[in-house]
Amino acid sequence: MSLTHTTSQALFQRAQQSIPGGVNSPVRAFRAVGGQPLFLTSAKGAFLFDEDGNRYLDLINSWGPMILGHAHEVVEQAVRDALPGSLSFGAPTRREIEMAELIISMVPSVEKVRMVNSGTEATMSAIRVARGYTGRDKIIKFEGCYHGHGDSFLIAAGSGAVTLGVPDSPGVTKGVANDTLTAPYNDLAAVQTLIDANPTQIAAIILEPVVGNMGLVPPAEGFLQGLRELCTKEGIVLIFDEVMTGFRLAKGGAQELYGIMPDMTTLGKIIGGGMPVGAYGGKAEIMNAVAPAGPVYQAGTLSGNPIAMSAGLAALTYLNEHPEIYAHLQQITDKLVNGTRQNLQQVGLNYTVNQVGSMFSLFFTDEPVTDFTSAKTSSLQTFGRYFHEMLQRGIYLAPSQFETLFVSAAIANELADEYLAANLEALQAATA
Ligand SMILES: *Cc1c(COP(=O)(O)O)cnc(C)c1O
């Protein structure tokens, strides 16, 4: 059963000489679970292939974008068709209008939208616009939510951060940190307290409407609605960061699923069909503050890139025209989640499995997981063992407890059965 990773290990040694930590994004490094990252060569449908010729069932899907499965013919053909045109113009194209119109037709609250190159750019730009529009400086974010690596968002979780604004990352200035206030997720009273302590100073509240970045944590009943009401009352811009949930939980994202309209929305991941794309949008009145329509500056040399737009447009069009995909994703994920719970029972373990649509997480804690504090009660040691037991059985999970899993449409019923068989063995081995 033992898979060998000798080529990946050699490449990782080499990578560390020229790339910090050997990776171009820290989540890839497998640090949280111990061991070394795999170097991949190709992917097709539900499967990944590594440098040592091993095959894995993929539950990360590039951290969300590959919702249709890898190397989907419709997306790849769109890229091939676009290639003879140009790799880049830095000038307007018809495809950007088609992309904007499609996003507006799919995402309920978006009336105007600006394309950027990553989720990080989308969230950084959105809070600048919210600040410019309201003339206020501070923002509220939630402990354990991730909004990319912009300075304003790298604020330590934990109660001290609320009052002190201590940066989580060296390199973030005190000034920036002081403008970011944090509250526990699902805690409306804490948000009210922050607003009361900073009257007419809060420009925006930004959150993941379903959190994927502390493991999967759903919004409590009434939480999103409560934030909507607070923001309306206080003149605060409500930003749903749907970089993960957009086009995944429904074609209109979490805002469609829960029926709550934010003022602004940030998008990424699926929107590029696998290419580096992000977007931010919202009410026309707010988006008209963006240059050159308005005074808030935001720009991008490669924004709206023709190849990236072609890939994204193909992926979104496919999702828009095949709404049955969401029913399939729900059914397969229900099967994975119910099966995991049955396996846990069979092994005699009492752990928490959270799910919304095609996102789910297994936490090694017997407490309900509703925020960052409860997520942190999970045994990271057990998770690390479980991760490696799954990897040895050809299942590629996110290499951290604090990440969600993403199901793709390429995972058919038989593959779900394979996953659950591996899951039972891995749970037994990890907790023995
Ligand atoms: C991934 C993610 C981001 C950052 O997107 P990048 O493309 O990695 O910059 C922002 N917000 C959320 C909710 C994300 O999941």
CSV table of C-alpha atoms and ligand atoms in Angstrom, one decimal:
chain,number,residue,atom,x,y,z
A,1,MET,CA,0.0,0.0,0.0
A,2,SER,CA,2.9,2.3,0.7
A,3,LEU,CA,3.3,5.1,-1.9
A,4,THR,CA,6.8,6.4,-2.5
A,5,HIS,CA,7.5,10.1,-2.9
A,6,THR,CA,11.2,10.1,-3.6
A,7,THR,CA,11.1,12.4,-6.6
A,8,SER,CA,8.9,14.9,-4.8
A,9,GLN,CA,11.3,14.9,-1.9
A,10,ALA,CA,14.3,15.6,-4.1
A,11,LEU,CA,12.4,18.4,-5.8
A,12,PHE,CA,11.4,19.9,-2.5
A,13,GLN,CA,15.1,19.9,-1.4
A,14,ARG,CA,16.0,21.7,-4.6
A,15,ALA,CA,13.1,24.1,-4.4
A,16,GLN,CA,14.2,25.3,-1.0
A,17,GLN,CA,17.4,26.7,-2.4
A,18,SER,CA,15.6,29.1,-4.7
A,19,ILE,CA,12.1,29.6,-3.3
A,20,PRO,CA,11.3,30.7,0.3
A,21,GLY,CA,10.3,27.5,2.0
A,22,GLY,CA,10.3,25.7,-1.3
A,23,VAL,CA,6.7,26.9,-2.2
A,24,ASN,CA,5.0,29.9,-3.8
A,25,SER,CA,2.2,29.8,-1.3
A,26,PRO,CA,2.6,28.7,2.3
A,27,VAL,CA,-0.5,26.5,2.5
A,28,ARG,CA,1.1,24.1,0.1
A,29,ALA,CA,4.1,23.3,2.3
A,30,PHE,CA,2.5,20.5,4.4
A,31,ARG,CA,4.0,22.2,7.5
A,32,ALA,CA,0.8,21.9,9.6
A,33,VAL,CA,0.6,18.1,9.0
A,34,GLY,CA,4.4,17.3,9.0
A,35,GLY,CA,6.1,15.8,6.0
A,36,GLN,CA,6.8,17.3,2.6
A,37,PRO,CA,4.6,18.6,-0.3
A,38,LEU,CA,4.0,16.5,-3.4
A,39,PHE,CA,5.1,18.0,-6.7
A,40,LEU,CA,2.3,17.5,-9.3
A,41,THR,CA,2.6,17.0,-13.0
A,42,SER,CA,-0.9,16.7,-14.3
A,43,ALA,CA,-4.6,16.3,-13.4
A,44,LYS,CA,-7.7,15.0,-15.2
A,45,GLY,CA,-11.2,14.9,-13.9
A,46,ALA,CA,-11.2,13.9,-10.2
A,47,PHE,CA,-7.5,12.8,-10.2
A,48,LEU,CA,-4.1,14.3,-9.6
A,49,PHE,CA,-0.8,12.8,-10.7
A,50,ASP,CA,2.6,13.5,-9.0
A,51,GLU,CA,6.2,13.3,-10.0
A,52,ASP,CA,6.5,9.8,-8.7
A,53,GLY,CA,3.6,8.5,-10.8
A,54,ASN,CA,1.1,8.3,-8.0
A,55,ARG,CA,-2.6,9.0,-8.5
A,56,TYR,CA,-4.7,10.8,-6.0
A,57,LEU,CA,-8.5,11.5,-5.7
A,58,ASP,CA,-8.5,15.3,-5.3
A,59,LEU,CA,-10.5,16.9,-2.5
A,60,ILE,CA,-8.8,20.4,-2.8
A,61,ASN,CA,-9.4,21.1,-6.4
A,62,SER,CA,-6.9,24.0,-6.5
A,63,TRP,CA,-8.5,25.3,-3.3
A,64,GLY,CA,-11.8,25.6,-5.1
A,65,PRO,CA,-11.5,26.7,-8.7
A,66,MET,CA,-11.7,23.3,-10.3
A,67,ILE,CA,-15.4,22.8,-9.5
A,68,LEU,CA,-16.0,21.1,-12.9
A,69,GLY,CA,-13.1,18.7,-12.3
A,70,HIS,CA,-9.6,19.1,-13.8
A,71,ALA,CA,-8.9,19.7,-17.5
A,72,HIS,CA,-12.6,20.2,-18.3
A,73,GLU,CA,-13.0,20.1,-22.1
A,74,VAL,CA,-15.2,23.2,-22.3
A,75,VAL,CA,-12.7,25.4,-20.4
A,76,GLU,CA,-9.7,24.1,-22.2
A,77,GLN,CA,-11.3,24.6,-25.6
A,78,ALA,CA,-12.1,28.2,-24.7
A,79,VAL,CA,-8.4,28.8,-23.9
A,80,ARG,CA,-7.3,27.1,-27.1
A,81,ASP,CA,-9.7,29.3,-29.1
A,82,ALA,CA,-8.5,32.5,-27.4
A,83,LEU,CA,-4.8,31.8,-27.9
A,84,PRO,CA,-4.4,33.0,-31.5
A,85,GLY,CA,-6.1,36.4,-30.6
A,86,SER,CA,-3.5,37.6,-28.1
A,87,LEU,CA,-2.1,36.8,-24.7
A,88,SER,CA,-2.6,40.4,-23.6
A,89,PHE,CA,-3.6,43.8,-25.0
A,90,GLY,CA,-3.9,46.0,-21.9
A,91,ALA,CA,-6.9,47.5,-23.7
A,92,PRO,CA,-10.7,46.8,-23.6
A,93,THR,CA,-12.2,43.7,-25.1
A,94,ARG,CA,-15.7,42.5,-25.9
A,95,ARG,CA,-15.1,39.5,-23.6
A,96,GLU,CA,-14.8,41.7,-20.5
A,97,ILE,CA,-18.3,43.0,-21.1
A,98,GLU,CA,-19.6,39.5,-21.5
A,99,MET,CA,-17.9,38.5,-18.3
A,100,ALA,CA,-19.3,41.5,-16.4
A,101,GLU,CA,-22.8,40.9,-17.7
A,102,LEU,CA,-22.7,37.2,-16.8
A,103,ILE,CA,-21.4,37.9,-13.3
A,104,ILE,CA,-24.2,40.4,-12.8
A,105,SER,CA,-26.8,38.0,-14.1
A,106,MET,CA,-25.6,35.2,-11.7
A,107,VAL,CA,-24.7,37.0,-8.5
A,108,PRO,CA,-27.9,38.6,-7.0
A,109,SER,CA,-26.5,41.8,-5.4
A,110,VAL,CA,-23.9,42.8,-8.0
A,111,GLU,CA,-24.9,45.7,-10.3
A,112,LYS,CA,-21.4,46.6,-11.5
A,113,VAL,CA,-18.2,44.7,-11.3
A,114,ARG,CA,-14.4,45.3,-11.8
A,115,MET,CA,-12.1,42.4,-12.8
A,116,VAL,CA,-8.7,41.9,-11.0
A,117,ASN,CA,-6.1,39.1,-10.8
A,118,SER,CA,-6.6,37.5,-7.5
A,119,GLY,CA,-8.9,37.2,-4.5
A,120,THR,CA,-6.4,39.3,-2.5
A,121,GLU,CA,-6.7,42.1,-5.0
A,122,ALA,CA,-10.5,41.9,-4.8
A,123,THR,CA,-10.7,42.3,-1.0
A,124,MET,CA,-8.0,45.0,-0.8
A,125,SER,CA,-9.8,47.0,-3.5
A,126,ALA,CA,-13.2,46.4,-1.9
A,127,ILE,CA,-12.3,47.9,1.4
A,128,ARG,CA,-10.6,50.9,-0.2
A,129,VAL,CA,-13.8,51.6,-2.1
A,130,ALA,CA,-15.9,51.1,1.0
A,131,ARG,CA,-13.6,53.6,2.8
A,132,GLY,CA,-13.7,56.1,0.0
A,133,TYR,CA,-17.5,55.8,-0.4
A,134,THR,CA,-18.2,56.2,3.4
A,135,GLY,CA,-15.4,58.5,4.3
A,136,ARG,CA,-14.6,56.3,7.3
A,137,ASP,CA,-11.4,54.4,8.1
A,138,LYS,CA,-12.1,51.3,10.2
A,139,ILE,CA,-13.3,47.8,9.2
A,140,ILE,CA,-14.6,44.9,11.1
A,141,LYS,CA,-13.5,41.4,10.3
A,142,PHE,CA,-14.0,38.1,12.1
A,143,GLU,CA,-11.5,35.9,13.9
A,144,GLY,CA,-10.5,32.9,11.7
A,145,CYS,CA,-11.8,34.5,8.4
A,146,TYR,CA,-9.2,34.8,5.7
A,147,HIS,CA,-9.5,37.6,3.1
A,148,GLY,CA,-6.1,37.2,1.3
A,149,HIS,CA,-2.8,38.7,2.3
A,150,GLY,CA,-3.6,42.4,2.3
A,151,ASP,CA,-2.1,44.2,5.3
A,152,SER,CA,-5.6,45.1,6.7
A,153,PHE,CA,-6.6,41.5,6.9
A,154,LEU,CA,-3.6,39.9,8.6
A,155,ILE,CA,-4.8,40.7,12.1
A,156,ALA,CA,-4.4,38.1,14.9
A,157,ALA,CA,-7.4,36.1,15.9
A,158,GLY,CA,-8.2,36.2,19.7
A,159,SER,CA,-9.7,38.7,22.1
A,160,GLY,CA,-6.5,40.8,22.5
A,161,ALA,CA,-6.7,41.7,18.8
A,162,VAL,CA,-10.0,43.4,19.4
A,163,THR,CA,-8.6,46.0,21.7
A,164,LEU,CA,-4.9,46.2,20.7
A,165,GLY,CA,-5.0,45.6,17.0
A,166,VAL,CA,-1.9,43.5,17.1
A,167,PRO,CA,-0.7,42.4,13.7
A,168,ASP,CA,-0.5,38.8,13.0
A,169,SER,CA,2.3,39.2,10.6
A,170,PRO,CA,5.5,41.2,11.0
A,171,GLY,CA,5.5,43.9,8.4
A,172,VAL,CA,2.0,45.1,9.1
A,173,THR,CA,2.2,48.6,10.6
A,174,LYS,CA,0.4,49.5,13.8
A,175,GLY,CA,-1.5,52.2,12.0
A,176,VAL,CA,-3.0,49.7,9.6
A,177,ALA,CA,-3.7,47.2,12.4
A,178,ASN,CA,-5.5,49.8,14.5
A,179,ASP,CA,-8.1,50.3,11.7
A,180,THR,CA,-9.0,46.6,11.7
A,181,LEU,CA,-11.4,45.5,14.5
A,182,THR,CA,-12.1,41.8,15.0
A,183,ALA,CA,-15.1,39.9,16.4
A,184,PRO,CA,-15.7,36.2,17.0
A,185,TYR,CA,-17.6,34.7,14.0
A,186,ASN,CA,-21.4,34.2,14.6
A,187,ASP,CA,-21.3,36.7,17.5
A,188,LEU,CA,-23.7,39.6,16.7
A,189,ALA,CA,-23.4,41.1,20.2
A,190,ALA,CA,-19.6,41.5,19.8
A,191,VAL,CA,-20.2,43.3,16.5
A,192,GLN,CA,-22.7,45.7,18.1
A,193,THR,CA,-20.1,46.4,20.9
A,194,LEU,CA,-17.5,47.3,18.3
A,195,ILE,CA,-19.9,49.6,16.5
A,196,ASP,CA,-20.9,51.3,19.8
A,197,ALA,CA,-17.2,51.8,20.7
A,198,ASN,CA,-16.4,53.4,17.3
A,199,PRO,CA,-19.4,55.5,16.4
A,200,THR,CA,-19.6,56.5,12.7
A,201,GLN,CA,-16.1,55.2,12.2
A,202,ILE,CA,-16.8,51.8,10.6
A,203,ALA,CA,-16.6,51.8,6.8
A,204,ALA,CA,-17.2,48.1,6.2
A,205,ILE,CA,-17.9,44.7,7.8
A,206,ILE,CA,-16.2,42.0,5.7
A,207,LEU,CA,-16.9,38.3,6.2
A,208,GLU,CA,-17.0,34.9,4.6
A,209,PRO,CA,-20.7,34.3,4.6
A,210,VAL,CA,-19.8,30.6,5.0
A,211,VAL,CA,-16.3,30.3,6.4
A,212,GLY,CA,-13.9,27.9,4.6
A,213,ASN,CA,-10.7,29.2,6.1
A,214,MET,CA,-10.9,27.9,9.7
A,215,GLY,CA,-12.2,24.6,8.3
A,216,LEU,CA,-15.9,24.8,7.3
A,217,VAL,CA,-18.0,26.9,9.6
A,218,PRO,CA,-21.6,27.8,8.6
A,219,PRO,CA,-23.3,31.0,9.7
A,220,ALA,CA,-25.6,30.6,12.6
A,221,GLU,CA,-29.3,31.1,12.1
A,222,GLY,CA,-29.9,34.9,11.9
A,223,PHE,CA,-26.2,35.9,11.8
A,224,LEU,CA,-26.1,37.1,8.2
A,225,GLN,CA,-29.5,38.8,8.5
A,226,GLY,CA,-28.4,40.4,11.8
A,227,LEU,CA,-25.3,41.9,10.1
A,228,ARG,CA,-27.4,43.1,7.2
A,229,GLU,CA,-29.7,45.0,9.6
A,230,LEU,CA,-26.8,46.5,11.6
A,231,CYS,CA,-25.1,47.7,8.4
A,232,THR,CA,-28.2,49.2,7.0
A,233,LYS,CA,-28.9,51.0,10.3
A,234,GLU,CA,-25.3,52.3,10.7
A,235,GLY,CA,-24.5,53.2,7.1
A,236,ILE,CA,-21.8,50.5,7.0
A,237,VAL,CA,-20.9,48.7,3.8
A,238,LEU,CA,-21.5,45.0,4.2
A,239,ILE,CA,-19.0,43.0,2.1
A,240,PHE,CA,-19.5,39.3,1.5
A,241,ASP,CA,-16.1,37.7,0.6
A,242,GLU,CA,-17.4,35.0,-1.7
A,243,VAL,CA,-13.9,34.2,-3.2
A,244,MET,CA,-14.6,30.6,-2.0
A,245,THR,CA,-18.4,30.4,-1.9
A,246,GLY,CA,-19.2,32.3,-5.1
A,247,PHE,CA,-20.4,30.1,-7.9
A,248,ARG,CA,-19.9,27.1,-5.6
A,249,LEU,CA,-22.7,27.1,-3.0
A,250,ALA,CA,-25.2,28.1,-5.7
A,251,LYS,CA,-24.6,29.9,-9.0
A,252,GLY,CA,-25.2,33.1,-7.1
A,253,GLY,CA,-23.1,32.0,-4.1
A,254,ALA,CA,-23.9,32.2,-0.4
A,255,GLN,CA,-26.0,35.3,-0.9
A,256,GLU,CA,-28.3,33.3,-3.1
A,257,LEU,CA,-28.3,30.3,-0.8
A,258,TYR,CA,-29.2,32.4,2.3
A,259,GLY,CA,-31.2,35.1,0.6
A,260,ILE,CA,-29.2,38.0,2.1
A,261,MET,CA,-28.0,40.9,-0.1
A,262,PRO,CA,-24.6,42.4,0.7
A,263,ASP,CA,-23.6,45.8,-0.5
A,264,MET,CA,-20.4,44.6,-2.1
A,265,THR,CA,-19.1,41.1,-3.1
A,266,THR,CA,-15.6,39.9,-3.6
A,267,LEU,CA,-15.0,36.9,-6.0
A,268,GLY,CA,-12.1,34.7,-7.0
A,269,LYS,CA,-11.2,31.1,-7.4
A,270,ILE,CA,-14.0,29.5,-9.6
A,271,ILE,CA,-14.3,32.8,-11.5
A,272,GLY,CA,-11.1,32.2,-13.4
A,273,GLY,CA,-11.8,28.6,-14.3
A,274,GLY,CA,-8.3,27.8,-13.1
A,275,MET,CA,-6.6,31.0,-14.3
A,276,PRO,CA,-5.6,33.9,-11.9
A,277,VAL,CA,-8.8,36.0,-11.7
A,278,GLY,CA,-10.6,37.9,-9.1
A,279,ALA,CA,-13.4,40.5,-9.1
A,280,TYR,CA,-15.2,42.9,-6.8
A,281,GLY,CA,-18.6,44.3,-7.4
A,282,GLY,CA,-21.8,45.6,-5.8
A,283,LYS,CA,-24.3,48.4,-5.8
A,284,ALA,CA,-23.9,50.7,-8.8
A,285,GLU,CA,-23.9,53.7,-6.5
A,286,ILE,CA,-20.8,52.3,-4.6
A,287,MET,CA,-19.0,50.9,-7.6
A,288,ASN,CA,-19.3,54.3,-9.4
A,289,ALA,CA,-16.8,55.6,-6.8
A,290,VAL,CA,-14.1,53.5,-8.6
A,291,ALA,CA,-11.8,55.3,-11.1
A,292,PRO,CA,-12.2,56.4,-13.8
A,293,ALA,CA,-15.9,56.7,-13.0
A,294,GLY,CA,-15.1,58.1,-9.5
A,295,PRO,CA,-12.1,59.1,-7.3
A,296,VAL,CA,-11.1,55.8,-5.7
A,297,TYR,CA,-8.0,54.6,-7.6
A,298,GLN,CA,-7.6,50.9,-8.5
A,299,ALA,CA,-5.9,49.5,-11.6
A,300,GLY,CA,-4.3,46.4,-13.1
A,301,THR,CA,-2.0,46.0,-16.1
A,302,LEU,CA,-3.2,42.4,-16.8
A,303,SER,CA,-6.8,42.9,-15.4
A,304,GLY,CA,-9.4,41.4,-17.7
A,305,ASN,CA,-6.7,39.4,-19.5
A,306,PRO,CA,-8.1,37.8,-22.6
A,307,ILE,CA,-7.0,34.2,-21.8
A,308,ALA,CA,-8.1,34.4,-18.2
A,309,MET,CA,-11.4,35.9,-19.2
A,310,SER,CA,-11.9,33.1,-21.8
A,311,ALA,CA,-11.3,30.4,-19.2
A,312,GLY,CA,-13.5,32.1,-16.6
A,313,LEU,CA,-16.3,32.9,-19.0
A,314,ALA,CA,-16.4,29.3,-20.1
A,315,ALA,CA,-16.5,27.9,-16.6
A,316,LEU,CA,-19.2,30.3,-15.4
A,317,THR,CA,-21.3,29.9,-18.6
A,318,TYR,CA,-21.1,26.1,-18.1
A,319,LEU,CA,-22.3,26.4,-14.5
A,320,ASN,CA,-25.0,28.9,-15.4
A,321,GLU,CA,-26.3,26.5,-18.1
A,322,HIS,CA,-26.0,23.4,-16.0
A,323,PRO,CA,-27.7,24.2,-12.7
A,324,GLU,CA,-28.1,20.4,-12.1
A,325,ILE,CA,-24.4,20.4,-11.2
A,326,TYR,CA,-25.3,21.9,-7.9
A,327,ALA,CA,-27.8,19.1,-7.1
A,328,HIS,CA,-25.1,16.6,-8.0
A,329,LEU,CA,-22.5,18.2,-5.9
A,330,GLN,CA,-24.9,18.4,-2.9
A,331,GLN,CA,-25.8,14.7,-3.3
A,332,ILE,CA,-22.2,13.5,-3.6
A,333,THR,CA,-21.1,15.7,-0.7
A,334,ASP,CA,-24.1,14.5,1.5
A,335,LYS,CA,-22.9,11.0,0.7
A,336,LEU,CA,-19.3,11.8,1.7
A,337,VAL,CA,-20.4,13.5,4.9
A,338,ASN,CA,-23.0,10.9,6.0
A,339,GLY,CA,-20.6,8.1,5.2
A,340,THR,CA,-17.8,9.9,7.2
A,341,ARG,CA,-20.3,10.2,10.2
A,342,GLN,CA,-21.1,6.5,9.9
A,343,ASN,CA,-17.4,5.6,9.8
A,344,LEU,CA,-16.9,7.7,12.9
A,345,GLN,CA,-19.7,5.8,14.6
A,346,GLN,CA,-18.3,2.5,13.5
A,347,VAL,CA,-14.9,3.3,14.9
A,348,GLY,CA,-16.5,4.6,18.1
A,349,LEU,CA,-15.4,8.2,17.7
A,350,ASN,CA,-17.4,11.4,18.4
A,351,TYR,CA,-16.1,14.1,16.1
A,352,THR,CA,-17.6,17.0,14.3
A,353,VAL,CA,-18.3,17.1,10.6
A,354,ASN,CA,-19.5,20.5,9.2
A,355,GLN,CA,-21.0,20.8,5.7
A,356,VAL,CA,-22.6,23.4,3.4
A,357,GLY,CA,-23.2,22.3,-0.2
A,358,SER,CA,-20.0,21.0,-1.7
A,359,MET,CA,-17.7,22.2,1.1
A,360,PHE,CA,-17.1,20.1,4.3
A,361,SER,CA,-14.6,19.5,7.1
A,362,LEU,CA,-13.9,16.9,9.7
A,363,PHE,CA,-12.8,18.3,13.0
A,364,PHE,CA,-11.2,16.1,15.6
A,365,THR,CA,-13.1,17.5,18.5
A,366,ASP,CA,-16.4,16.5,20.1
A,367,GLU,CA,-17.5,20.1,20.5
A,368,PRO,CA,-19.7,21.8,17.9
A,369,VAL,CA,-17.5,24.1,15.7
A,370,THR,CA,-19.1,27.5,15.3
A,371,ASP,CA,-16.1,29.9,15.4
A,372,PHE,CA,-12.3,30.1,15.6
A,373,THR,CA,-12.2,29.3,19.3
A,374,SER,CA,-14.1,26.1,18.9
A,375,ALA,CA,-12.3,25.2,15.7
A,376,LYS,CA,-9.0,25.4,17.6
A,377,THR,CA,-10.2,22.6,20.1
A,378,SER,CA,-9.6,20.1,17.3
A,379,SER,CA,-6.6,17.8,17.8
A,380,LEU,CA,-4.1,18.8,15.2
A,381,GLN,CA,-2.0,15.8,16.0
A,382,THR,CA,-4.8,13.4,15.1
A,383,PHE,CA,-5.6,15.5,12.0
A,384,GLY,CA,-1.9,15.2,10.9
A,385,ARG,CA,-2.0,11.4,11.3
A,386,TYR,CA,-5.4,11.2,9.5
A,387,PHE,CA,-4.1,13.3,6.6
A,388,HIS,CA,-1.1,11.0,6.0
A,389,GLU,CA,-3.2,7.9,6.3
A,390,MET,CA,-5.5,9.3,3.6
A,391,LEU,CA,-2.6,10.4,1.4
A,392,GLN,CA,-1.2,6.8,1.6
A,393,ARG,CA,-4.5,5.6,0.4
A,394,GLY,CA,-4.5,7.9,-2.6
A,395,ILE,CA,-6.7,10.6,-1.2
A,396,TYR,CA,-5.4,14.2,-1.4
A,397,LEU,CA,-6.9,16.3,1.4
A,398,ALA,CA,-6.1,19.9,2.4
A,399,PRO,CA,-2.9,19.7,4.5
A,400,SER,CA,-4.4,21.6,7.4
A,401,GLN,CA,-7.3,21.3,9.8
A,402,PHE,CA,-8.1,24.9,9.2
A,403,GLU,CA,-9.1,24.5,5.5
A,404,THR,CA,-12.3,23.2,4.0
A,405,LEU,CA,-12.5,20.3,1.5
A,406,PHE,CA,-14.0,21.0,-2.0
A,407,VAL,CA,-15.9,18.5,-4.0
A,408,SER,CA,-15.8,18.7,-7.7
A,409,ALA,CA,-18.4,17.5,-10.2
A,410,ALA,CA,-16.0,14.9,-11.4
A,411,ILE,CA,-16.4,12.9,-8.2
A,412,ALA,CA,-18.9,10.2,-9.2
A,413,ASN,CA,-20.7,7.8,-6.9
A,414,GLU,CA,-18.1,5.0,-7.1
A,415,LEU,CA,-15.3,7.5,-6.3
A,416,ALA,CA,-17.3,8.5,-3.2
A,417,ASP,CA,-17.4,4.8,-2.2
A,418,GLU,CA,-13.6,4.6,-2.6
A,419,TYR,CA,-13.2,7.7,-0.5
A,420,LEU,CA,-15.3,6.3,2.3
A,421,ALA,CA,-13.5,3.0,2.3
A,422,ALA,CA,-10.2,4.8,2.6
A,423,ASN,CA,-11.7,7.1,5.2
A,424,LEU,CA,-12.8,4.2,7.5
A,425,GLU,CA,-9.3,2.6,7.4
A,426,ALA,CA,-7.6,6.0,7.9
A,427,LEU,CA,-9.8,6.9,10.9
A,428,GLN,CA,-9.0,3.5,12.4
A,429,ALA,CA,-5.2,3.9,11.8
A,430,ALA,CA,-5.1,7.6,12.9
A,431,THR,CA,-6.9,7.0,16.2
A,432,ALA,CA,-5.5,3.6,17.1
B,1,LIG,C1,-8.6,32.3,-1.3
B,1,LIG,C2,-9.3,33.4,-0.6
B,1,LIG,C3,-8.9,34.8,-0.7
B,1,LIG,C4,-7.6,35.1,-1.4
B,1,LIG,O1,-7.6,34.8,-2.8
B,1,LIG,P1,-6.2,34.7,-3.5
B,1,LIG,O2,-6.6,34.5,-5.0
B,1,LIG,O3,-5.5,33.6,-2.9
B,1,LIG,O4,-5.5,36.0,-3.4
B,1,LIG,C5,-9.7,35.7,-0.2
B,1,LIG,N1,-10.8,35.4,0.5
B,1,LIG,C6,-11.2,34.2,0.6
B,1,LIG,C7,-12.5,33.9,1.4
B,1,LIG,C8,-10.5,33.1,0.1
B,1,LIG,O5,-10.9,31.9,0.3
